[in-house]
Amino acid sequence: MNAGIDAARDAGSPAGAPVPRRRLGPGGPEVPVFALGSWNIWDRMEAEDRRALIARAVEAGAGFFDVAYYNMGPHAEASRTDLLFGEALRELGLPRSAIQLCGKLWLWEYPQTGFAEQMRVSLDRLGAGRGGPESFDTVVVGDFMGEIDIPQVVRDVQAEIDRGSFASWGVNNWPAQALQLALETAAREGVTPPSFAQLKYGLVRRSMAEGEFYGGWFEDGTLALQASDAFEGGILVGKLAPTRKIGADVGDIRERIVAAYPEVERIAAGYGASPAQLGLAFCLANPATANVLFGASSVRQFDDNLGAIELLERVGAAELRAATAALWLDREVRADGVWSP
């Protein structure tokens, strides 16, 4: 049995639930190792299916939801996914204590659109004041390009923490130098530092999370890893020609990823597992991983993903990493975060 998973379960997984929990970095909340993301998810299913999936995640002890208003920078698409999620939450009538919410603060139009305004809009869209959540548990401060006043970002995040908008925060695809400045600013000014980093991480993309920059912070416990895009927009679960918008192809390796899918399928089958289970188990085999964000559009897909926990327990982290070593395809991609996310 994998010691990390076993210890995490003993640390406080809800009674009877299959999903263990880990801490989302120093000062962060204890969270389930599985989390449902929001981009192009809730708007891909009918209302009944949305409610069923949310209820099943909560029942399984994986009621952690990454939810954002996608309407800035490259995500200026006026997405309705957060509106639909908020509507489903209110229809289910779940107590706030049954779920954990991770919001987004975008830097694409910052500081012109400040964090207080972004929080107001995001919570209003989720139904604040109308039976919806009045705060997030944590937030991710999102991608950016160009020059950003990082010390001011840290101070503005703290202002929202003081306001009660959320209690902790992390970063998404920041250049390593910017994150180092944020950590130094928080220490110098006695304010809340980022406790986790949300990064592309999985079977084929490992360089940023395991490289010399972020890897050091994960190894010494400064940060926890929140793995995202582990399925490469569905490619690594067999959807080899996605028709929906998916994440950026950092390093221009997507053709190689498509070509590698048969090997993913072969390795998974050798363990009696699905490709999705293999991909999630790989992420959890890294002790730095607090949780993995994935998209699911049905209870059936979600339940299949749960099998990753058993796979990791049965096979063990070392063997999984050895069996999938050749799938690391971004070894030559810059690992300091200085690229467009």
Tab-separated table of C-alpha atoms in Angstrom:
chain	number	residue	atom	x	y	z
A	1	MET	CA	0.000	0.000	0.000
A	2	ASN	CA	1.244	3.511	-0.837
A	3	ALA	CA	2.285	5.207	2.399
A	4	GLY	CA	1.351	8.704	1.206
A	5	ILE	CA	-2.206	7.737	0.353
A	6	ASP	CA	-2.585	5.682	3.519
A	7	ALA	CA	-1.343	8.521	5.724
A	8	ALA	CA	-3.550	11.005	3.954
A	9	ARG	CA	-6.604	8.848	4.535
A	10	ASP	CA	-5.773	8.483	8.221
A	11	ALA	CA	-5.304	12.253	8.460
A	12	GLY	CA	-8.948	12.962	7.970
A	13	SER	CA	-10.825	11.582	5.007
A	14	PRO	CA	-14.567	11.766	5.697
A	15	ALA	CA	-15.906	8.607	7.270
A	16	GLY	CA	-16.700	5.999	4.665
A	17	ALA	CA	-15.407	8.061	1.748
A	18	PRO	CA	-12.879	6.615	-0.680
A	19	VAL	CA	-11.085	9.876	-1.377
A	20	PRO	CA	-8.165	10.687	0.950
A	21	ARG	CA	-7.098	14.203	1.840
A	22	ARG	CA	-3.859	16.146	1.818
A	23	ARG	CA	-2.955	19.680	2.843
A	24	LEU	CA	-2.886	22.374	0.166
A	25	GLY	CA	0.462	23.707	1.308
A	26	PRO	CA	1.569	25.440	4.536
A	27	GLY	CA	-1.361	27.390	5.898
A	28	GLY	CA	-3.683	25.975	3.273
A	29	PRO	CA	-6.782	23.872	3.902
A	30	GLU	CA	-6.902	20.103	4.001
A	31	VAL	CA	-8.441	19.063	0.693
A	32	PRO	CA	-9.486	15.887	-1.126
A	33	VAL	CA	-6.874	14.602	-3.559
A	34	PHE	CA	-9.433	14.822	-6.370
A	35	ALA	CA	-11.013	18.102	-7.443
A	36	LEU	CA	-13.383	19.019	-10.236
A	37	GLY	CA	-12.333	21.869	-12.474
A	38	SER	CA	-14.707	24.278	-14.142
A	39	TRP	CA	-13.347	25.259	-17.562
A	40	ASN	CA	-15.599	23.866	-20.301
A	41	ILE	CA	-17.174	21.394	-17.905
A	42	TRP	CA	-20.467	22.483	-16.400
A	43	ASP	CA	-21.595	23.955	-19.732
A	44	ARG	CA	-21.069	20.559	-21.426
A	45	MET	CA	-23.880	18.753	-19.606
A	46	GLU	CA	-27.548	19.047	-18.812
A	47	ALA	CA	-28.801	20.462	-15.508
A	48	GLU	CA	-29.751	17.045	-14.114
A	49	ASP	CA	-26.290	15.697	-14.921
A	50	ARG	CA	-24.602	18.699	-13.297
A	51	ARG	CA	-26.518	18.144	-10.098
A	52	ALA	CA	-25.813	14.406	-10.120
A	53	LEU	CA	-22.069	14.920	-10.617
A	54	ILE	CA	-21.774	17.525	-7.853
A	55	ALA	CA	-23.779	15.355	-5.458
A	56	ARG	CA	-21.654	12.287	-6.272
A	57	ALA	CA	-18.412	14.194	-5.711
A	58	VAL	CA	-19.638	15.375	-2.316
A	59	GLU	CA	-20.806	11.872	-1.409
A	60	ALA	CA	-17.361	10.496	-2.287
A	61	GLY	CA	-15.602	13.075	-0.138
A	62	ALA	CA	-14.284	14.963	-3.169
A	63	GLY	CA	-16.405	18.075	-2.873
A	64	PHE	CA	-13.610	20.443	-3.934
A	65	PHE	CA	-14.527	22.576	-6.937
A	66	ASP	CA	-12.330	24.931	-8.939
A	67	VAL	CA	-14.685	27.581	-10.309
A	68	ALA	CA	-13.971	30.803	-12.171
A	69	TYR	CA	-15.485	33.461	-14.406
A	70	TYR	CA	-13.652	33.047	-17.698
A	71	ASN	CA	-13.828	36.459	-19.293
A	72	MET	CA	-10.326	37.995	-19.314
A	73	GLY	CA	-7.252	37.829	-21.504
A	74	PRO	CA	-7.143	34.614	-23.575
A	75	HIS	CA	-10.228	33.457	-21.653
A	76	ALA	CA	-12.393	36.400	-22.754
A	77	GLU	CA	-15.158	34.058	-23.813
A	78	ALA	CA	-18.027	35.103	-21.514
A	79	SER	CA	-18.331	31.513	-20.363
A	80	ARG	CA	-21.468	30.492	-18.457
A	81	THR	CA	-19.837	27.540	-16.691
A	82	ASP	CA	-19.685	29.294	-13.298
A	83	LEU	CA	-23.293	30.482	-13.565
A	84	LEU	CA	-24.443	26.939	-14.245
A	85	PHE	CA	-22.372	25.559	-11.371
A	86	GLY	CA	-23.808	28.119	-8.950
A	87	GLU	CA	-27.316	27.332	-10.128
A	88	ALA	CA	-26.760	23.603	-9.547
A	89	LEU	CA	-25.375	24.247	-6.051
A	90	ARG	CA	-28.447	26.251	-5.066
A	91	GLU	CA	-30.799	23.639	-6.520
A	92	LEU	CA	-29.084	20.897	-4.536
A	93	GLY	CA	-29.301	22.904	-1.321
A	94	LEU	CA	-25.961	21.616	-0.079
A	95	PRO	CA	-24.683	23.140	3.155
A	96	ARG	CA	-21.633	25.348	2.634
A	97	SER	CA	-19.641	23.017	4.894
A	98	ALA	CA	-20.138	20.169	2.400
A	99	ILE	CA	-18.030	21.793	-0.309
A	100	GLN	CA	-14.729	23.602	-0.780
A	101	LEU	CA	-14.409	26.263	-3.454
A	102	CYS	CA	-11.278	27.434	-5.211
A	103	GLY	CA	-11.773	30.690	-7.094
A	104	LYS	CA	-9.645	32.563	-9.617
A	105	LEU	CA	-8.153	36.043	-9.600
A	106	TRP	CA	-6.885	37.046	-13.029
A	107	LEU	CA	-3.843	39.202	-13.719
A	108	TRP	CA	-4.565	39.772	-17.404
A	109	GLU	CA	-6.343	43.099	-16.734
A	110	TYR	CA	-4.857	43.829	-13.320
A	111	PRO	CA	-4.705	46.397	-11.754
A	112	GLN	CA	-7.317	48.045	-13.994
A	113	THR	CA	-9.735	45.377	-12.791
A	114	GLY	CA	-8.828	44.869	-9.156
A	115	PHE	CA	-9.245	41.869	-6.941
A	116	ALA	CA	-12.115	43.288	-4.899
A	117	GLU	CA	-14.158	43.787	-8.059
A	118	GLN	CA	-13.238	40.350	-9.395
A	119	MET	CA	-14.333	38.732	-6.143
A	120	ARG	CA	-17.587	40.667	-6.126
A	121	VAL	CA	-18.415	39.586	-9.668
A	122	SER	CA	-17.380	35.955	-9.156
A	123	LEU	CA	-19.387	35.507	-5.972
A	124	ASP	CA	-22.400	37.302	-7.426
A	125	ARG	CA	-22.364	34.921	-10.377
A	126	LEU	CA	-22.339	31.982	-7.943
A	127	GLY	CA	-25.401	33.402	-6.195
A	128	ALA	CA	-24.041	35.300	-3.194
A	129	GLY	CA	-26.968	36.906	-1.415
A	130	ARG	CA	-29.369	34.509	-3.146
A	131	GLY	CA	-28.515	31.304	-1.308
A	132	GLY	CA	-25.122	30.803	-2.937
A	133	PRO	CA	-21.663	30.867	-1.333
A	134	GLU	CA	-20.500	34.153	0.180
A	135	SER	CA	-16.778	33.354	0.005
A	136	PHE	CA	-14.197	30.983	-1.439
A	137	ASP	CA	-11.984	28.728	0.650
A	138	THR	CA	-8.928	29.523	-1.434
A	139	VAL	CA	-8.068	31.156	-4.751
A	140	VAL	CA	-5.568	30.837	-7.558
A	141	VAL	CA	-4.028	34.070	-8.807
A	142	GLY	CA	-3.909	33.425	-12.497
A	143	ASP	CA	-1.596	33.594	-15.466
A	144	PHE	CA	0.117	36.715	-16.656
A	145	MET	CA	2.490	37.984	-19.284
A	146	GLY	CA	4.616	41.120	-19.089
A	147	GLU	CA	5.384	43.288	-16.106
A	148	ILE	CA	3.318	42.962	-12.933
A	149	ASP	CA	3.883	44.696	-9.575
A	150	ILE	CA	4.234	41.484	-7.582
A	151	PRO	CA	4.551	43.118	-4.112
A	152	GLN	CA	1.296	44.967	-4.781
A	153	VAL	CA	-0.363	41.728	-5.866
A	154	VAL	CA	0.626	40.178	-2.525
A	155	ARG	CA	-0.806	43.177	-0.646
A	156	ASP	CA	-4.035	43.167	-2.647
A	157	VAL	CA	-4.465	39.435	-2.025
A	158	GLN	CA	-4.025	40.084	1.691
A	159	ALA	CA	-6.703	42.796	1.540
A	160	GLU	CA	-9.166	40.215	0.221
A	161	ILE	CA	-8.138	37.732	2.896
A	162	ASP	CA	-8.747	40.414	5.511
A	163	ARG	CA	-12.124	41.135	3.888
A	164	GLY	CA	-13.086	37.468	4.274
A	165	SER	CA	-13.231	36.663	0.538
A	166	PHE	CA	-10.965	33.617	1.025
A	167	ALA	CA	-8.422	32.312	3.519
A	168	SER	CA	-5.431	31.164	1.442
A	169	TRP	CA	-4.060	31.458	-2.065
A	170	GLY	CA	-1.889	29.931	-4.740
A	171	VAL	CA	-0.490	30.847	-8.148
A	172	ASN	CA	-1.047	29.527	-11.629
A	173	ASN	CA	1.875	29.245	-14.070
A	174	TRP	CA	3.868	32.140	-12.648
A	175	PRO	CA	7.465	32.650	-13.705
A	176	ALA	CA	9.693	31.336	-10.930
A	177	GLN	CA	11.279	34.743	-10.380
A	178	ALA	CA	7.866	36.332	-9.781
A	179	LEU	CA	6.887	33.639	-7.295
A	180	GLN	CA	10.170	34.060	-5.434
A	181	LEU	CA	9.464	37.793	-5.114
A	182	ALA	CA	5.953	37.047	-3.820
A	183	LEU	CA	7.329	34.702	-1.165
A	184	GLU	CA	9.963	37.237	-0.123
A	185	THR	CA	7.406	40.068	0.020
A	186	ALA	CA	5.022	38.043	2.186
A	187	ALA	CA	7.828	37.124	4.595
A	188	ARG	CA	9.132	40.685	4.804
A	189	GLU	CA	5.717	42.289	5.321
A	190	GLY	CA	4.254	39.591	7.547
A	191	VAL	CA	1.335	38.769	5.244
A	192	THR	CA	-0.050	35.522	3.840
A	193	PRO	CA	2.258	33.819	1.310
A	194	PRO	CA	1.045	31.607	-1.523
A	195	SER	CA	0.737	28.035	-0.275
A	196	PHE	CA	0.387	26.136	-3.540
A	197	ALA	CA	1.019	26.314	-7.263
A	198	GLN	CA	-1.450	25.123	-9.878
A	199	LEU	CA	0.645	23.801	-12.790
A	200	LYS	CA	0.260	21.671	-15.876
A	201	TYR	CA	1.408	18.294	-14.606
A	202	GLY	CA	0.914	14.708	-15.622
A	203	LEU	CA	2.327	11.772	-17.530
A	204	VAL	CA	3.724	13.865	-20.385
A	205	ARG	CA	4.357	17.284	-18.811
A	206	ARG	CA	6.629	17.231	-15.766
A	207	SER	CA	9.409	19.775	-16.343
A	208	MET	CA	7.930	22.721	-14.485
A	209	ALA	CA	6.698	20.809	-11.445
A	210	GLU	CA	9.741	18.561	-11.134
A	211	GLY	CA	12.414	20.959	-12.413
A	212	GLU	CA	14.977	22.957	-10.466
A	213	PHE	CA	12.748	25.984	-9.903
A	214	TYR	CA	9.333	24.855	-8.672
A	215	GLY	CA	10.668	21.433	-7.773
A	216	GLY	CA	12.768	22.898	-4.974
A	217	TRP	CA	9.771	24.607	-3.395
A	218	PHE	CA	7.772	21.391	-3.549
A	219	GLU	CA	10.588	19.322	-2.078
A	220	ASP	CA	11.198	21.599	0.907
A	221	GLY	CA	7.488	22.026	1.666
A	222	THR	CA	7.261	25.723	0.809
A	223	LEU	CA	4.460	24.937	-1.635
A	224	ALA	CA	2.069	22.138	-2.497
A	225	LEU	CA	1.333	21.165	-6.082
A	226	GLN	CA	-2.161	21.376	-7.524
A	227	ALA	CA	-1.939	19.383	-10.750
A	228	SER	CA	-4.035	20.528	-13.689
A	229	ASP	CA	-4.541	19.564	-17.338
A	230	ALA	CA	-3.275	16.070	-16.581
A	231	PHE	CA	-5.336	14.653	-19.466
A	232	GLU	CA	-4.125	17.246	-22.010
A	233	GLY	CA	-7.636	18.347	-22.850
A	234	GLY	CA	-8.834	14.755	-23.166
A	235	ILE	CA	-6.065	13.506	-25.471
A	236	LEU	CA	-4.607	11.226	-22.796
A	237	VAL	CA	-7.966	9.547	-22.260
A	238	GLY	CA	-8.451	8.809	-25.947
A	239	LYS	CA	-9.993	12.004	-27.372
A	240	LEU	CA	-7.166	12.450	-29.860
A	241	ALA	CA	-8.703	15.331	-31.827
A	242	PRO	CA	-10.423	17.630	-29.297
A	243	THR	CA	-13.085	19.875	-30.803
A	244	ARG	CA	-13.369	22.176	-27.797
A	245	LYS	CA	-10.875	24.783	-26.642
A	246	ILE	CA	-8.131	23.189	-24.536
A	247	GLY	CA	-5.009	24.401	-22.734
A	248	ALA	CA	-1.999	25.901	-24.485
A	249	ASP	CA	0.552	23.579	-26.062
A	250	VAL	CA	3.620	24.713	-24.129
A	251	GLY	CA	6.748	23.616	-25.964
A	252	ASP	CA	4.806	22.626	-29.105
A	253	ILE	CA	4.717	18.922	-28.193
A	254	ARG	CA	1.059	18.098	-28.786
A	255	GLU	CA	1.646	15.943	-31.846
A	256	ARG	CA	4.054	13.850	-29.812
A	257	ILE	CA	1.460	13.582	-27.056
A	258	VAL	CA	-1.152	12.285	-29.500
A	259	ALA	CA	1.376	9.785	-30.823
A	260	ALA	CA	2.136	8.621	-27.270
A	261	TYR	CA	-1.473	7.758	-26.412
A	262	PRO	CA	-1.268	4.090	-27.506
A	263	GLU	CA	1.589	3.619	-25.035
A	264	VAL	CA	-0.493	5.209	-22.266
A	265	GLU	CA	-3.310	2.829	-23.128
A	266	ARG	CA	-0.918	-0.163	-23.185
A	267	ILE	CA	0.588	0.623	-19.765
A	268	ALA	CA	-2.825	1.208	-18.218
A	269	ALA	CA	-4.180	-2.049	-19.613
A	270	GLY	CA	-1.211	-3.895	-18.153
A	271	TYR	CA	-2.375	-2.829	-14.715
A	272	GLY	CA	-6.032	-3.525	-15.430
A	273	ALA	CA	-6.722	0.208	-15.329
A	274	SER	CA	-8.113	2.907	-17.575
A	275	PRO	CA	-5.866	5.616	-19.070
A	276	ALA	CA	-7.574	8.167	-16.818
A	277	GLN	CA	-6.791	6.103	-13.730
A	278	LEU	CA	-3.158	5.810	-14.790
A	279	GLY	CA	-2.833	9.550	-15.353
A	280	LEU	CA	-4.373	10.480	-12.015
A	281	ALA	CA	-2.421	7.849	-10.108
A	282	PHE	CA	0.804	9.194	-11.612
A	283	CYS	CA	0.010	12.691	-10.329
A	284	LEU	CA	-0.754	11.392	-6.848
A	285	ALA	CA	2.447	9.348	-6.811
A	286	ASN	CA	4.291	12.653	-6.386
A	287	PRO	CA	4.183	13.429	-2.632
A	288	ALA	CA	4.110	17.154	-3.441
A	289	THR	CA	0.701	16.788	-5.096
A	290	ALA	CA	-2.076	17.986	-2.805
A	291	ASN	CA	-4.816	17.410	-5.331
A	292	VAL	CA	-5.513	16.941	-9.027
A	293	LEU	CA	-8.004	19.008	-11.010
A	294	PHE	CA	-9.821	17.102	-13.715
A	295	GLY	CA	-12.863	17.517	-15.847
A	296	ALA	CA	-15.651	14.960	-15.863
A	297	SER	CA	-18.965	15.249	-17.632
A	298	SER	CA	-20.755	12.319	-16.012
A	299	VAL	CA	-20.958	10.358	-12.789
A	300	ARG	CA	-19.668	7.350	-14.725
A	301	GLN	CA	-16.452	9.167	-15.649
A	302	PHE	CA	-16.034	10.436	-12.101
A	303	ASP	CA	-16.457	6.951	-10.634
A	304	ASP	CA	-13.919	5.538	-13.081
A	305	ASN	CA	-11.447	8.221	-11.987
A	306	LEU	CA	-11.855	7.137	-8.372
A	307	GLY	CA	-10.153	3.894	-9.355
A	308	ALA	CA	-6.840	5.768	-9.515
A	309	ILE	CA	-6.638	5.594	-5.726
A	310	GLU	CA	-6.808	1.801	-5.718
A	311	LEU	CA	-4.325	1.623	-8.596
A	312	LEU	CA	-1.740	3.674	-6.706
A	313	GLU	CA	-2.239	1.633	-3.542
A	314	ARG	CA	-1.909	-1.637	-5.459
A	315	VAL	CA	1.058	-0.790	-7.675
A	316	GLY	CA	2.956	1.791	-5.639
A	317	ALA	CA	4.463	5.119	-6.602
A	318	ALA	CA	7.929	3.855	-7.532
A	319	GLU	CA	6.685	1.249	-9.987
A	320	LEU	CA	4.198	3.648	-11.586
A	321	ARG	CA	6.907	6.246	-12.157
A	322	ALA	CA	9.285	3.655	-13.561
A	323	ALA	CA	6.674	2.227	-15.915
A	324	THR	CA	5.772	5.671	-17.279
A	325	ALA	CA	9.241	7.247	-17.371
A	326	ALA	CA	9.431	7.265	-21.178
A	327	LEU	CA	6.199	9.268	-21.403
A	328	TRP	CA	7.891	12.426	-20.073
A	329	LEU	CA	7.785	14.465	-23.293
A	330	ASP	CA	8.601	18.014	-22.191
A	331	ARG	CA	12.083	17.393	-20.793
A	332	GLU	CA	13.551	20.105	-23.028
A	333	VAL	CA	10.864	22.721	-22.342
A	334	ARG	CA	11.921	25.627	-20.119
A	335	ALA	CA	11.064	24.811	-16.533
A	336	ASP	CA	11.173	28.284	-14.956
A	337	GLY	CA	7.684	29.325	-15.989
A	338	VAL	CA	8.857	31.983	-18.463
A	339	TRP	CA	6.450	31.049	-21.210
A	340	SER	CA	2.872	31.724	-22.185
A	341	PRO	CA	0.600	29.435	-20.128
